[in-house]
CSV table of C-alpha atoms and ligand atoms in Angstrom, one decimal:
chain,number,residue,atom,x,y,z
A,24,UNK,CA,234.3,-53.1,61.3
A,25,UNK,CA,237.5,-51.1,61.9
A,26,UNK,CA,240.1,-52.1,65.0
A,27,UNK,CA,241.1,-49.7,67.4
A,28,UNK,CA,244.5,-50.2,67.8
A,29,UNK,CA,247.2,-48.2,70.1
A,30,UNK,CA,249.7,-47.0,68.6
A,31,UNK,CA,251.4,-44.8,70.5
A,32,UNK,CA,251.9,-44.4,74.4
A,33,UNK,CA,253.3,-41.9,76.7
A,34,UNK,CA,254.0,-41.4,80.5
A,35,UNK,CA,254.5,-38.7,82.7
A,36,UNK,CA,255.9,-37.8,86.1
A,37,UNK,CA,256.8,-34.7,87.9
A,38,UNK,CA,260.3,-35.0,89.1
A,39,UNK,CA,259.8,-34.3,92.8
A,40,UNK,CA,260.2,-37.3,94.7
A,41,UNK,CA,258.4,-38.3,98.0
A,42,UNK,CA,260.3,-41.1,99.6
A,43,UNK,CA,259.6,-43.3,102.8
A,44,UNK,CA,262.4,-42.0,104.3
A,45,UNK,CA,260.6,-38.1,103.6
A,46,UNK,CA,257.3,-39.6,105.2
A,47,UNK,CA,259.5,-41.1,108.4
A,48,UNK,CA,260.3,-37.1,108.7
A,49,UNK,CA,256.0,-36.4,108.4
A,50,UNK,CA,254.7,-39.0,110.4
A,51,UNK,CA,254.7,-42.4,113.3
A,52,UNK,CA,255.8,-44.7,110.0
A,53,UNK,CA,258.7,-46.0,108.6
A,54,UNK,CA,260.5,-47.8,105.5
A,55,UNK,CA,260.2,-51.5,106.4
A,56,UNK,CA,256.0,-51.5,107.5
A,57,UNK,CA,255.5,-49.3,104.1
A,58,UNK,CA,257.8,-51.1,102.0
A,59,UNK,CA,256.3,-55.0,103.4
A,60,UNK,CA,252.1,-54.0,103.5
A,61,UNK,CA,252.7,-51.7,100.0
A,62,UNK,CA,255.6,-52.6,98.0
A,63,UNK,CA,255.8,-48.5,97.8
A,64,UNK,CA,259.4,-47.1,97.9
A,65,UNK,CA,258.7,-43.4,96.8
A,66,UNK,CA,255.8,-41.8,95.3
A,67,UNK,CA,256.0,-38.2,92.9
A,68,UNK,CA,254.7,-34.7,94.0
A,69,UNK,CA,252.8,-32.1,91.8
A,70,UNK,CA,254.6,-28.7,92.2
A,71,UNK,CA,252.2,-26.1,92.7
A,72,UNK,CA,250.3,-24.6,89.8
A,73,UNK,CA,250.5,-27.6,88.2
A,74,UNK,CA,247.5,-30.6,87.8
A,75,UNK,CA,245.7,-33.1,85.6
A,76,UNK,CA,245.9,-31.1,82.8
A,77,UNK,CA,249.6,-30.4,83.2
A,78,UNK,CA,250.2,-34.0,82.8
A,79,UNK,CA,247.3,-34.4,79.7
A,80,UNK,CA,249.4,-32.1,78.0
A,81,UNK,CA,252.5,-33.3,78.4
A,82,UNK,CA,251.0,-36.8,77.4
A,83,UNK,CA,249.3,-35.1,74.2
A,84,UNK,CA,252.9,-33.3,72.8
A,85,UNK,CA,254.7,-36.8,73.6
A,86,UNK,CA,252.5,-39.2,71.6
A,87,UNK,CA,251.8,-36.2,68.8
A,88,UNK,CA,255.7,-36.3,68.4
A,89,UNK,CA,256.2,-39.9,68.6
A,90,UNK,CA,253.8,-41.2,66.3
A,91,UNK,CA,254.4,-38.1,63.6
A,92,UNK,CA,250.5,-37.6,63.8
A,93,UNK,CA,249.1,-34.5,62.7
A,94,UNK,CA,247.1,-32.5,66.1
A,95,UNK,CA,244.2,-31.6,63.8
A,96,UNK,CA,243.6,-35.2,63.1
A,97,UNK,CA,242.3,-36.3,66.6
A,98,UNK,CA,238.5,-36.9,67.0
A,99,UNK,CA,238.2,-37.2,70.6
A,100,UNK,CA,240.5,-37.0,74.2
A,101,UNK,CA,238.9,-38.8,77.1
A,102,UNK,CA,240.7,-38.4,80.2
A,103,UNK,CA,240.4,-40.8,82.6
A,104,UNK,CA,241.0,-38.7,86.3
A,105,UNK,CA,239.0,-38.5,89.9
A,106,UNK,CA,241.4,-35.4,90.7
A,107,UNK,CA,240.6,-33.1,87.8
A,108,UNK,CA,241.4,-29.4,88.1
A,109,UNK,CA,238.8,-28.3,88.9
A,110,UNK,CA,234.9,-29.8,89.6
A,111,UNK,CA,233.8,-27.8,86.8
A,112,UNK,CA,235.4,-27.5,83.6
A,113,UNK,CA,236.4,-30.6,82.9
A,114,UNK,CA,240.1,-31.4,81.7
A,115,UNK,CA,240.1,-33.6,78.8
A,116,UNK,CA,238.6,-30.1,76.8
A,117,UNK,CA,241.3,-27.8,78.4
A,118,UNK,CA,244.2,-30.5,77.3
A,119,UNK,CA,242.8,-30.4,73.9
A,120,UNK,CA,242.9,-26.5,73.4
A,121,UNK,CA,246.1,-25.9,75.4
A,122,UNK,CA,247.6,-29.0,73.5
A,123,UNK,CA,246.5,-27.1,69.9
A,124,UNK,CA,243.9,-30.4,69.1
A,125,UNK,CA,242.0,-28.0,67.0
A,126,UNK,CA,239.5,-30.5,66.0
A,127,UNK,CA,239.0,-32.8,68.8
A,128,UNK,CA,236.5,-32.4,71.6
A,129,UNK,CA,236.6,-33.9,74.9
A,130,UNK,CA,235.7,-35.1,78.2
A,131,UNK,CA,236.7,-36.6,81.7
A,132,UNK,CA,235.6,-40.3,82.9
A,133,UNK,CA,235.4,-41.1,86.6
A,134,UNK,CA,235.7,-44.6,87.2
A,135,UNK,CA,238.6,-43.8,90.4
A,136,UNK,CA,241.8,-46.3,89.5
A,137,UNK,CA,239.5,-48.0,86.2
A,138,UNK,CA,238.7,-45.2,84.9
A,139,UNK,CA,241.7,-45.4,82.0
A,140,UNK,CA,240.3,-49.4,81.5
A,141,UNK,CA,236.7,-47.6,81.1
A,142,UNK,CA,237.8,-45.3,78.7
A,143,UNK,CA,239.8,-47.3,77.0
A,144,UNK,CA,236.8,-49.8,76.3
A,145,UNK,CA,234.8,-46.8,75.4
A,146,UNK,CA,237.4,-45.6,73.2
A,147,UNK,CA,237.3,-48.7,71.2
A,148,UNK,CA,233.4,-48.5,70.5
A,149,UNK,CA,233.7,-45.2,69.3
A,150,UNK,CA,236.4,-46.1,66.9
A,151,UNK,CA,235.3,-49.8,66.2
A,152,UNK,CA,231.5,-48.1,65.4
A,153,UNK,CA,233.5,-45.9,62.4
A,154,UNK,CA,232.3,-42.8,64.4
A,155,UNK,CA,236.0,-41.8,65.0
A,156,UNK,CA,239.5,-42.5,63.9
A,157,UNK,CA,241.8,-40.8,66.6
A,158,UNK,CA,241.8,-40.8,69.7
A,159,UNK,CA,243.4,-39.9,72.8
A,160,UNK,CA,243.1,-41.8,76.0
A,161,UNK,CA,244.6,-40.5,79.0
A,162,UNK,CA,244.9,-41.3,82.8
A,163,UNK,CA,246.0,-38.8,85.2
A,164,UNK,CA,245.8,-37.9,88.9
A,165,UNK,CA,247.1,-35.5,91.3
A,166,UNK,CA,246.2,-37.1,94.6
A,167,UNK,CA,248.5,-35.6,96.8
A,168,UNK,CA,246.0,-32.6,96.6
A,169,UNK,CA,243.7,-34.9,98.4
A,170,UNK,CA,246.5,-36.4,101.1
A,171,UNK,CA,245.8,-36.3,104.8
A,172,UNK,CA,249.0,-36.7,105.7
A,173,UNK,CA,247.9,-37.2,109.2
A,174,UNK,CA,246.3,-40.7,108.4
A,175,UNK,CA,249.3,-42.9,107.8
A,176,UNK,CA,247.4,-45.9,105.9
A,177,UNK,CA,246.1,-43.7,103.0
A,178,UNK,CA,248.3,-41.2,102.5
A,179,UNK,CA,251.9,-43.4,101.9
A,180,UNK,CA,250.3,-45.0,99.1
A,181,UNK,CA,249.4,-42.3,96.8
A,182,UNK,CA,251.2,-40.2,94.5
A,183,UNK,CA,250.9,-38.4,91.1
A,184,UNK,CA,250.8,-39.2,87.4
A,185,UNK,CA,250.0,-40.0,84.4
A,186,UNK,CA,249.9,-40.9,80.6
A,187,UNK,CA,247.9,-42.1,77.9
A,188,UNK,CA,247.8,-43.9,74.8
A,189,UNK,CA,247.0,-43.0,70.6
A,190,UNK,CA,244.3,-45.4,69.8
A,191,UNK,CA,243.4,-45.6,66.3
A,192,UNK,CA,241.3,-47.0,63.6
A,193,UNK,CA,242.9,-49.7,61.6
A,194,UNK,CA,242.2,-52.7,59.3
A,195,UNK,CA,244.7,-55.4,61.6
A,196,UNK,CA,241.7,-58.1,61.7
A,197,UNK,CA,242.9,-59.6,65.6
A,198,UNK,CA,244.6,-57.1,67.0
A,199,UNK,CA,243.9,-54.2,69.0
A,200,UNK,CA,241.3,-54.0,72.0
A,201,UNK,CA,239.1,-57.1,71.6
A,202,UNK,CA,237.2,-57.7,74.7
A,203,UNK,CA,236.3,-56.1,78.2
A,204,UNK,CA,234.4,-57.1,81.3
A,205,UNK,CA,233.8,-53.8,83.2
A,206,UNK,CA,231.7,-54.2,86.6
A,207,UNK,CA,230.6,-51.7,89.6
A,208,UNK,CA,229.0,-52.3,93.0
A,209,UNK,CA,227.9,-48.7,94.1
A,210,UNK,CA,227.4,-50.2,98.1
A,211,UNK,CA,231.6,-49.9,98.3
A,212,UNK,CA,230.6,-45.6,98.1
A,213,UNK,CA,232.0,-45.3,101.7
A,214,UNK,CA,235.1,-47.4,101.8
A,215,UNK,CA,237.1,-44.9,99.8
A,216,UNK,CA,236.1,-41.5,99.0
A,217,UNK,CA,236.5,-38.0,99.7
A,218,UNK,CA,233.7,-37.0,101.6
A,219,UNK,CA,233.8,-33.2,101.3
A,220,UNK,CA,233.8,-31.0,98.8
A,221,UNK,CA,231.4,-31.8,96.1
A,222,UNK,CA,227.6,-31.1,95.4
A,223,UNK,CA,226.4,-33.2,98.6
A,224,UNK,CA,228.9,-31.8,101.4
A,225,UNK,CA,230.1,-28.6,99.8
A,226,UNK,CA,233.3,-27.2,102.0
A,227,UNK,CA,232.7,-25.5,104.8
A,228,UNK,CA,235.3,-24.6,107.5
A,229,UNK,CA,234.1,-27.5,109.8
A,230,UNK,CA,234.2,-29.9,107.4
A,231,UNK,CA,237.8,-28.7,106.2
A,232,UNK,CA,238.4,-28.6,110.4
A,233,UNK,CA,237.6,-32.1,110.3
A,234,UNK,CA,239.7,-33.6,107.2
A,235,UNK,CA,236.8,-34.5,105.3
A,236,UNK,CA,238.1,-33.1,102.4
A,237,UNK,CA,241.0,-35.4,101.8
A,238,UNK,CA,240.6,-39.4,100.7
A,239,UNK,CA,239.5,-41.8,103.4
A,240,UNK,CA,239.8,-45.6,102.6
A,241,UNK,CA,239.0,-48.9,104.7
A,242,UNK,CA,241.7,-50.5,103.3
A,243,UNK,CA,241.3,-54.0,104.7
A,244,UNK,CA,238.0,-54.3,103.0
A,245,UNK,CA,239.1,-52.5,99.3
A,246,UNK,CA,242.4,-54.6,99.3
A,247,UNK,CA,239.6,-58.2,99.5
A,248,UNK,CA,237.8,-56.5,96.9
A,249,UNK,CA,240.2,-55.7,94.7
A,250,UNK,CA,241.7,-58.9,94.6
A,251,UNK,CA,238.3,-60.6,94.0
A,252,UNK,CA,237.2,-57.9,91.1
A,253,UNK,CA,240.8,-57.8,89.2
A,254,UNK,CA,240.6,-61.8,89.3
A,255,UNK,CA,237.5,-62.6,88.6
A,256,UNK,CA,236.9,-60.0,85.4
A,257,UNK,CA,240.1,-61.1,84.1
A,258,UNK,CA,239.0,-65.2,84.5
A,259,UNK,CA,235.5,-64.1,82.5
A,260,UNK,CA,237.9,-62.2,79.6
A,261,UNK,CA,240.1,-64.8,79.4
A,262,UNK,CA,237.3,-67.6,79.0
A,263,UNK,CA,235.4,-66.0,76.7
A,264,UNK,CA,237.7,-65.6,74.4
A,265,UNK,CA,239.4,-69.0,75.5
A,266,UNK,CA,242.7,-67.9,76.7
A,267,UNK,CA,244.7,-69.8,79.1
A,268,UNK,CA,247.4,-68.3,81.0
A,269,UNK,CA,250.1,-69.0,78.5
A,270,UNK,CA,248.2,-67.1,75.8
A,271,UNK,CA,248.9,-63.8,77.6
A,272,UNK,CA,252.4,-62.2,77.1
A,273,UNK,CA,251.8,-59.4,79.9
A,274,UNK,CA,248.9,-58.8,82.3
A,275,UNK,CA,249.4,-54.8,83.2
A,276,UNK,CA,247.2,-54.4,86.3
A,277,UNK,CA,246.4,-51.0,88.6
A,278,UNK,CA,248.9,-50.5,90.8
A,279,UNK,CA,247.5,-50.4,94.2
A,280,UNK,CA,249.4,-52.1,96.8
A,281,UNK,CA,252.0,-55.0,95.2
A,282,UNK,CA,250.5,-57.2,97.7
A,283,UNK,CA,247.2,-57.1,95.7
A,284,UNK,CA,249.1,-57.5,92.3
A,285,UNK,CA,250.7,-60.8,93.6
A,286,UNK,CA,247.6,-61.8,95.1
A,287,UNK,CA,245.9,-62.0,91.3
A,288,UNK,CA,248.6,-63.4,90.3
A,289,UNK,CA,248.9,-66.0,93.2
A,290,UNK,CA,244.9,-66.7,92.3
A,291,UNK,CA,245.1,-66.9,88.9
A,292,UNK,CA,248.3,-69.2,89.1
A,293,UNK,CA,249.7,-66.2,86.6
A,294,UNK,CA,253.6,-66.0,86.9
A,295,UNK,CA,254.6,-62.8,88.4
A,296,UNK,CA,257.8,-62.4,85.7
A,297,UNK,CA,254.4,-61.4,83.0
A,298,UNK,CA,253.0,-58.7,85.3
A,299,UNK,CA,253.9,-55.1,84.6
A,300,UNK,CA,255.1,-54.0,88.1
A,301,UNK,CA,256.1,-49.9,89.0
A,302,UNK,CA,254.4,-49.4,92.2
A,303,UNK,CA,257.6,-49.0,94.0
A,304,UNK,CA,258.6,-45.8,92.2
A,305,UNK,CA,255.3,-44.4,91.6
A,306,UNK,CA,253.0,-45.5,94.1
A,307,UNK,CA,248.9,-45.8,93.0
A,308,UNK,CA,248.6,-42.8,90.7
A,309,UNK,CA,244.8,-44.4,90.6
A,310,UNK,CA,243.7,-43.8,86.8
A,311,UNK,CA,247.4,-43.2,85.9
A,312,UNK,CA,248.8,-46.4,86.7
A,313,UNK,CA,248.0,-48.6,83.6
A,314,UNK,CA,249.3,-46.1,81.3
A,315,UNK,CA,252.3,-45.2,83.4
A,316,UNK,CA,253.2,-49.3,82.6
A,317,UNK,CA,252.4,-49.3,79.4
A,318,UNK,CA,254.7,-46.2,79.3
A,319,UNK,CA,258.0,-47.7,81.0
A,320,UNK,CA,257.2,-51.3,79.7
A,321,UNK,CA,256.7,-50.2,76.0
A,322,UNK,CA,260.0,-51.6,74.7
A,323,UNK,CA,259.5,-55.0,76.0
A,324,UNK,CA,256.1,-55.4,73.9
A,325,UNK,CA,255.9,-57.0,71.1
A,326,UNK,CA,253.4,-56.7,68.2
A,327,UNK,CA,251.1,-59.7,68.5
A,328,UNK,CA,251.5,-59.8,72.7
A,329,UNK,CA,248.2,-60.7,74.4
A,330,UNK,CA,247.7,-58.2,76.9
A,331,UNK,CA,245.4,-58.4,79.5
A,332,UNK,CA,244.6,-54.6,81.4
A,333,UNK,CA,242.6,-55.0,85.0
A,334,UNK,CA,241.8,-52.5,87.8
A,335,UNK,CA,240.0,-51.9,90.5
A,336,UNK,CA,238.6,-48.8,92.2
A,337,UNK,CA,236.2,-46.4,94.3
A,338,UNK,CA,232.6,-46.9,93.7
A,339,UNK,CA,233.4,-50.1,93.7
A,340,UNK,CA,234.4,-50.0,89.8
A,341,UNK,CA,236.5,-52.7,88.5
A,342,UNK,CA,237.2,-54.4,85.2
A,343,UNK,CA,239.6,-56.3,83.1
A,344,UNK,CA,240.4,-55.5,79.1
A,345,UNK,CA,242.3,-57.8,76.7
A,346,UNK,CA,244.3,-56.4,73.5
A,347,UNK,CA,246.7,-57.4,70.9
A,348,UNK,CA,249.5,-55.5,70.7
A,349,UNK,CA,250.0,-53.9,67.0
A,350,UNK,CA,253.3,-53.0,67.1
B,25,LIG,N1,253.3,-47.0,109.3
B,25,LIG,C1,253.4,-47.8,110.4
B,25,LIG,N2,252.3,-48.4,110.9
B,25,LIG,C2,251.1,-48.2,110.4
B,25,LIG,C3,251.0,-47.4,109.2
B,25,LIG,C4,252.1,-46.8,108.7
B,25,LIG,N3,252.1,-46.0,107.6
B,25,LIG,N4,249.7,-47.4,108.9
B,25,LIG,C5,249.0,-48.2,109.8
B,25,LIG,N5,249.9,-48.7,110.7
B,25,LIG,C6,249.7,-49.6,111.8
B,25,LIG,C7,248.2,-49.5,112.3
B,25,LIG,O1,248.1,-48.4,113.2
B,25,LIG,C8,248.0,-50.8,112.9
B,25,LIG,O2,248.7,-50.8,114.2
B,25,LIG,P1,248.0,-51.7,115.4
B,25,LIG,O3,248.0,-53.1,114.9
B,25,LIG,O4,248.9,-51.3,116.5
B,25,LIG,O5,246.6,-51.1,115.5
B,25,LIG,C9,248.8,-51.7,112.0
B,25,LIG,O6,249.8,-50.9,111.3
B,25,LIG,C10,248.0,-52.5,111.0
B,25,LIG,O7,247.1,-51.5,110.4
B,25,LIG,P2,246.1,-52.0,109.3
B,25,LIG,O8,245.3,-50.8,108.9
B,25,LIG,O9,245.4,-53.2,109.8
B,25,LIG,O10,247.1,-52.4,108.1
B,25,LIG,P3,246.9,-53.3,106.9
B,25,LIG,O11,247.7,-54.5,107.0
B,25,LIG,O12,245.5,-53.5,106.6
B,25,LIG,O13,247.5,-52.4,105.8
B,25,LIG,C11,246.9,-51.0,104.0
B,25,LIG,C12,247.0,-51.2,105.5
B,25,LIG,C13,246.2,-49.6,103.7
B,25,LIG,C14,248.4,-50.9,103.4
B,25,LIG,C15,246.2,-52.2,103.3
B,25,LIG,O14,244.9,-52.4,104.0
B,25,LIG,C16,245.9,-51.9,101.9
B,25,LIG,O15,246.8,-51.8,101.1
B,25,LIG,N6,244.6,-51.9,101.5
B,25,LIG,C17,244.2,-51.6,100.1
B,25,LIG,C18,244.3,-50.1,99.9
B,25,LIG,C19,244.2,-49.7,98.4
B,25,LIG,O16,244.8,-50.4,97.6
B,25,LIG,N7,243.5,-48.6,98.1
B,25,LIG,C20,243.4,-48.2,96.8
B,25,LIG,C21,242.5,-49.1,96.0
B,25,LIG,S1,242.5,-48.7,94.4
């Protein structure tokens, strides 16, 4: 059976910046309460005209470029996102013809801040199955499109972003994506969504009146959640394949609120120095977090690394994925 192995990442971020100062100037908050319940210093704003796909693309060129791969050679882009373009087409098959992939197909995955760990996994049965040898995994997300900024809990923690990684078939016996535990609980539905605006409650000027259109969150009850699903996935992952903490070179989790990262950290006894953190600059891009680390922590990885991918998200989806880095 082949690996699939990644062999290339990328990350991108538009450059306008949205800092806790900016939100001081938008609404009752300030620097200190964001900075102590979030860990969030500044988050990135789409311009206009510009979405998921914007940042698929950009993702596509970079990793084409820096792994010298040829664009006809990819199989298959799955792009992880909850903010797509649009609710119908897709993105993953618009990034693949404006990014000249002239054989791949493509499509989106919705799994809210898992969805790059679900595609990911899915990625790997596709290539470890020998049904296809490229392909490209993205996670991207324009939330600020879905930003009340009138609710000051939700909106000062998201922002926009993205990336994605080449994952490819190889003979590397051990290395590459190995394992995953992926869980959901669809009785969290209510405690972050946006309520308006698909098939159920399409828009209508009373619902758009009422702000139902934008993400609502009860963030006390997500952020028990989350800390329960990143840890306990990641405990199953590590025990079955008998890891103990000093096995694993980096955990990268979803970066939600830094007071959930230490929190699986804290539970796990895992020390903090091993866990990708870039919440402060980005904020939760949801799907886009994992590759965004990947992305800026690249050059500290070392071929061999265990690494250890969790996230949790809407639904409830949650899940954790271990890997050996191959280069
Ligand atoms: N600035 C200043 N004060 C704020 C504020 C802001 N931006 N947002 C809320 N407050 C106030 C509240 O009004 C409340 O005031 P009160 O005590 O006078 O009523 C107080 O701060 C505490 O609010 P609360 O909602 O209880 O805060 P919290 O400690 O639960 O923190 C979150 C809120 C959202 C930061 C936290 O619950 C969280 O991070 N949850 C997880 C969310 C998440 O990660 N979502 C994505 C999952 S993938």
């Amino acid at each position: 059976m082949n690996q699939a192995i990644i062999t290339a990442v990328s990350g991108y971020v538009p450059e306008e910046i949205l800092s806790n100062q900016d939100l001081e100037k938008m609404m009752e908050t300030n620097d200190e309460w964001i900075t102590s319940r979030t860990g969030i210093k500044e988050r990135r704003v789409m311009p206009e005209g510009q979405a998921v796909t914007h940042i698929g693309i950009q993702t596509v060129k970079d990793i084409l470029a820096k792994s010298n791969t040829d664009p006809a050679s990819i199989d298959l882009v799955i792009c992880a996102t909850c903010t797509g373009d649009y609710s119908l087409p897709d993105c993953a098959n618009s990034i693949c013809y404006q990014s000249g992939l002239s054989k791949a197909f493509g499509f989106d995955v919705n799994a809210a801040c898992s969805g790059f760990v679900f595609s990911l996994h899915t990625a790997a049965q596709f290539i470890k199955t020998g049904a296809y040898k490229k392909i490209i995994v993205i996670g991207a997300e324009k939330l600020t499109s879905f930003m009340n900024y009138e609710d000051r809990t939700t909106s000062i923690i998201f922002g926009d972003g993205g990336g994605g990684v080449l994952l490819e078939a190889a003979e590397m016996e051990g290395y590459g994506v190995i394992d995953a535990e992926l869980a959901g609980d669809g009785s969290g539905k209510d405690m972050l969504r946006i309520d308006a605006g698909g098939s159920l409650n399409p828009l209508t000027p009373e619902n758009i009146g009422e702000r139902r259109h934008y993400v609502s969150q009860d963030g006390k009850k997500i952020f028990k959640r989350a800390v329960s699903g990143m840890s306990t996935s990641m405990s199953a992952v590590m025990k079955r394949n008998g890891l103990v903490n000093d096995d694993l070179a980096w955990v990268v989790p979803h970066q939600a609120n830094l007071r959930i990262i230490s929190s699986v950290a804290n539970q796990l006894d895992f020390p903090m120095d091993r866990v990708m953190v870039n919440i402060e600059k980005y904020g939760n891009t949801s799907a886009g977090t994992i590759p965004l680390c990947l992305w800026e922590y690249e050059s500290q990885l070392k071929k061999g690394d265990n690494v250890m991918l969790t996230a949790f998200g809407g639904g409830f989806t949650w899940g954790s994925l271990y890997l050996k880095w191959a280069y």
